[in-house]
Amino acid sequence: MSLTVVKGLQSEIFVPITPPAVWTPVKKELKDMTIALATAAGVHHKDQERFNLAGDFTWRKITDTMPSNELMVSHGGYDNGDVNKDINCMFPIDRIHELAKEGFIKACAPVHAGFMGGGGNQEKFKHETGPAIAQMFKEEGVDAVILTAG
């Protein structure tokens, strides 16, 4: 791994160096897959607790029955004005439903996950939050997850 260093440029938040992603081989055609969304953009239902902008490793379960106009963002790491007008900018839930309706995918998963990327306790996220989200997807029969970030 190589790092690019720009003299005088520094992130406002701690940004860990993350290891390469671990990919699972695809064994089904897309038309036979149940797809979930996971987002590091801080998406959650309006009734759920907002994310702690100082760093948060928790996550919010987003059921597929939640209408998209009842979802919002609480994340201080990016300008979320547009995404709070149309959640599909960062969490394309309505588009996933359209893909399922058209037969491009088997189904939209019954559950999705929202969390806040950019800082927080990365060890807790790596050893607690991430595995909990993955377990939920596994229990719900999710074949693939689309990850979005703010």
mmCIF file of C-alpha atoms in Angstrom:
data_model
loop_
_atom_site.group_PDB
_atom_site.id
_atom_site.type_symbol
_atom_site.label_atom_id
_atom_site.label_comp_id
_atom_site.label_asym_id
_atom_site.label_seq_id
_atom_site.Cartn_x
_atom_site.Cartn_y
_atom_site.Cartn_z
ATOM 1 C CA MET A 1 0.000 0.000 0.000
ATOM 2 C CA SER A 2 1.260 3.456 -0.787
ATOM 3 C CA LEU A 3 0.129 6.738 0.696
ATOM 4 C CA THR A 4 -0.056 10.087 -1.027
ATOM 5 C CA VAL A 5 1.130 12.911 1.184
ATOM 6 C CA VAL A 6 0.257 16.512 0.460
ATOM 7 C CA LYS A 7 2.289 18.888 2.593
ATOM 8 C CA GLY A 8 0.072 21.051 4.805
ATOM 9 C CA LEU A 9 -3.133 19.099 4.022
ATOM 10 C CA GLN A 10 -4.762 17.497 7.034
ATOM 11 C CA SER A 11 -8.161 15.932 7.619
ATOM 12 C CA GLU A 12 -10.398 17.553 10.200
ATOM 13 C CA ILE A 13 -11.239 14.117 11.582
ATOM 14 C CA PHE A 14 -9.249 10.973 12.244
ATOM 15 C CA VAL A 15 -9.202 8.867 9.072
ATOM 16 C CA PRO A 16 -7.833 5.386 9.661
ATOM 17 C CA ILE A 17 -5.973 3.431 7.031
ATOM 18 C CA THR A 18 -8.319 0.564 6.290
ATOM 19 C CA PRO A 19 -7.338 -2.840 4.978
ATOM 20 C CA PRO A 20 -8.497 -4.009 1.546
ATOM 21 C CA ALA A 21 -12.106 -5.158 1.315
ATOM 22 C CA VAL A 22 -12.896 -8.854 1.612
ATOM 23 C CA TRP A 23 -15.088 -9.865 -1.298
ATOM 24 C CA THR A 24 -17.414 -12.830 -1.424
ATOM 25 C CA PRO A 25 -17.644 -14.524 -4.810
ATOM 26 C CA VAL A 26 -20.900 -13.898 -6.663
ATOM 27 C CA LYS A 27 -22.708 -17.205 -7.192
ATOM 28 C CA LYS A 28 -26.070 -16.024 -8.532
ATOM 29 C CA GLU A 29 -27.250 -13.907 -11.393
ATOM 30 C CA LEU A 30 -28.445 -10.451 -10.401
ATOM 31 C CA LYS A 31 -32.018 -11.341 -11.375
ATOM 32 C CA ASP A 32 -31.940 -14.064 -8.686
ATOM 33 C CA MET A 33 -30.555 -11.882 -5.890
ATOM 34 C CA THR A 34 -32.142 -10.115 -2.920
ATOM 35 C CA ILE A 35 -30.386 -6.765 -2.551
ATOM 36 C CA ALA A 36 -29.967 -4.630 0.581
ATOM 37 C CA LEU A 37 -28.605 -1.144 1.072
ATOM 38 C CA ALA A 38 -26.010 -0.148 3.647
ATOM 39 C CA THR A 39 -24.941 3.444 3.957
ATOM 40 C CA ALA A 40 -22.233 5.335 5.811
ATOM 41 C CA ALA A 41 -24.110 8.544 4.994
ATOM 42 C CA GLY A 42 -25.969 8.707 8.326
ATOM 43 C CA VAL A 43 -29.402 7.697 6.960
ATOM 44 C CA HIS A 44 -32.126 6.684 9.417
ATOM 45 C CA HIS A 45 -35.862 6.923 10.022
ATOM 46 C CA LYS A 46 -37.020 10.313 11.317
ATOM 47 C CA ASP A 47 -38.226 8.645 14.533
ATOM 48 C CA GLN A 48 -34.894 6.943 15.217
ATOM 49 C CA GLU A 49 -32.151 8.492 17.330
ATOM 50 C CA ARG A 50 -29.879 10.870 15.429
ATOM 51 C CA PHE A 51 -26.214 9.982 15.068
ATOM 52 C CA ASN A 52 -23.697 11.628 17.382
ATOM 53 C CA LEU A 53 -21.832 14.018 15.114
ATOM 54 C CA ALA A 54 -18.715 13.844 17.282
ATOM 55 C CA GLY A 55 -18.199 10.216 16.222
ATOM 56 C CA ASP A 56 -20.630 7.335 16.329
ATOM 57 C CA PHE A 57 -20.115 3.623 15.751
ATOM 58 C CA THR A 58 -23.781 2.657 16.188
ATOM 59 C CA TRP A 59 -26.139 1.763 13.368
ATOM 60 C CA ARG A 60 -29.836 1.986 12.565
ATOM 61 C CA LYS A 61 -31.942 -0.826 11.152
ATOM 62 C CA ILE A 62 -34.057 0.526 8.315
ATOM 63 C CA THR A 63 -36.964 -1.718 7.443
ATOM 64 C CA ASP A 64 -38.004 -1.868 3.828
ATOM 65 C CA THR A 65 -41.547 -0.828 4.759
ATOM 66 C CA MET A 66 -40.367 2.642 5.854
ATOM 67 C CA PRO A 67 -41.451 5.123 3.151
ATOM 68 C CA SER A 68 -38.490 6.990 1.682
ATOM 69 C CA ASN A 69 -40.001 10.352 2.651
ATOM 70 C CA GLU A 70 -39.753 9.283 6.307
ATOM 71 C CA LEU A 71 -35.991 8.783 6.095
ATOM 72 C CA MET A 72 -33.430 11.485 6.858
ATOM 73 C CA VAL A 73 -29.726 12.099 7.398
ATOM 74 C CA SER A 74 -27.948 13.187 10.547
ATOM 75 C CA HIS A 75 -24.287 13.327 9.577
ATOM 76 C CA GLY A 76 -22.058 16.358 9.998
ATOM 77 C CA GLY A 77 -19.297 15.276 7.637
ATOM 78 C CA TYR A 78 -20.886 16.433 4.384
ATOM 79 C CA ASP A 79 -23.527 18.833 3.086
ATOM 80 C CA ASN A 80 -26.676 16.749 3.399
ATOM 81 C CA GLY A 81 -29.160 19.425 2.282
ATOM 82 C CA ASP A 82 -29.917 17.718 -1.043
ATOM 83 C CA VAL A 83 -30.117 14.223 0.388
ATOM 84 C CA ASN A 84 -32.649 15.388 2.980
ATOM 85 C CA LYS A 85 -34.764 16.653 0.046
ATOM 86 C CA ASP A 86 -34.466 13.330 -1.799
ATOM 87 C CA ILE A 87 -33.038 10.455 0.237
ATOM 88 C CA ASN A 88 -32.437 8.515 -3.002
ATOM 89 C CA CYS A 89 -29.400 10.727 -3.674
ATOM 90 C CA MET A 90 -27.518 8.731 -1.037
ATOM 91 C CA PHE A 91 -29.843 5.837 -0.196
ATOM 92 C CA PRO A 92 -31.471 4.718 -3.474
ATOM 93 C CA ILE A 93 -34.292 2.756 -1.878
ATOM 94 C CA ASP A 94 -36.943 3.765 -4.417
ATOM 95 C CA ARG A 95 -34.588 2.837 -7.267
ATOM 96 C CA ILE A 96 -33.987 -0.633 -5.746
ATOM 97 C CA HIS A 97 -37.765 -1.164 -5.578
ATOM 98 C CA GLU A 98 -38.022 -0.190 -9.248
ATOM 99 C CA LEU A 99 -35.291 -2.687 -10.170
ATOM 100 C CA ALA A 100 -37.188 -5.439 -8.332
ATOM 101 C CA LYS A 101 -40.492 -4.485 -9.959
ATOM 102 C CA GLU A 102 -38.868 -4.605 -13.411
ATOM 103 C CA GLY A 103 -37.267 -8.010 -12.675
ATOM 104 C CA PHE A 104 -33.647 -6.850 -12.799
ATOM 105 C CA ILE A 105 -33.228 -8.156 -9.222
ATOM 106 C CA LYS A 106 -35.242 -10.802 -7.376
ATOM 107 C CA ALA A 107 -36.221 -8.561 -4.470
ATOM 108 C CA CYS A 108 -35.394 -5.636 -2.287
ATOM 109 C CA ALA A 109 -34.264 -6.934 1.105
ATOM 110 C CA PRO A 110 -36.644 -6.546 4.067
ATOM 111 C CA VAL A 111 -33.965 -4.671 6.028
ATOM 112 C CA HIS A 112 -31.197 -2.169 5.345
ATOM 113 C CA ALA A 113 -28.550 -0.489 7.506
ATOM 114 C CA GLY A 114 -27.625 3.120 8.144
ATOM 115 C CA PHE A 115 -24.530 4.227 10.017
ATOM 116 C CA MET A 116 -22.262 7.236 10.122
ATOM 117 C CA GLY A 117 -18.879 6.907 8.500
ATOM 118 C CA GLY A 118 -15.926 9.191 9.014
ATOM 119 C CA GLY A 119 -14.370 8.832 12.418
ATOM 120 C CA GLY A 120 -15.707 7.306 15.557
ATOM 121 C CA ASN A 121 -14.347 4.211 17.191
ATOM 122 C CA GLN A 122 -13.118 2.156 14.233
ATOM 123 C CA GLU A 123 -12.209 -0.867 16.357
ATOM 124 C CA LYS A 124 -15.747 -1.053 17.758
ATOM 125 C CA PHE A 125 -17.136 -0.656 14.263
ATOM 126 C CA LYS A 126 -14.839 -3.372 12.930
ATOM 127 C CA HIS A 127 -15.506 -5.859 15.742
ATOM 128 C CA GLU A 128 -19.088 -5.036 16.826
ATOM 129 C CA THR A 129 -21.095 -2.858 14.453
ATOM 130 C CA GLY A 130 -19.961 -4.358 11.144
ATOM 131 C CA PRO A 131 -20.433 -7.971 12.247
ATOM 132 C CA ALA A 132 -23.891 -7.144 13.700
ATOM 133 C CA ILE A 133 -24.978 -5.599 10.387
ATOM 134 C CA ALA A 134 -23.567 -8.552 8.434
ATOM 135 C CA GLN A 135 -25.361 -11.008 10.732
ATOM 136 C CA MET A 136 -28.679 -9.202 10.194
ATOM 137 C CA PHE A 137 -28.228 -9.389 6.424
ATOM 138 C CA LYS A 138 -27.299 -13.058 6.623
ATOM 139 C CA GLU A 139 -30.350 -13.892 8.771
ATOM 140 C CA GLU A 140 -32.615 -12.051 6.323
ATOM 141 C CA GLY A 141 -31.295 -13.985 3.302
ATOM 142 C CA VAL A 142 -29.633 -11.029 1.618
ATOM 143 C CA ASP A 143 -27.521 -12.018 -1.374
ATOM 144 C CA ALA A 144 -25.753 -8.703 -1.998
ATOM 145 C CA VAL A 145 -25.388 -5.285 -0.404
ATOM 146 C CA ILE A 146 -24.931 -1.942 -2.122
ATOM 147 C CA LEU A 147 -22.810 0.380 0.037
ATOM 148 C CA THR A 148 -23.113 4.148 -0.237
ATOM 149 C CA ALA A 149 -21.092 6.780 1.614
ATOM 150 C CA GLY A 150 -21.486 10.485 2.277
#
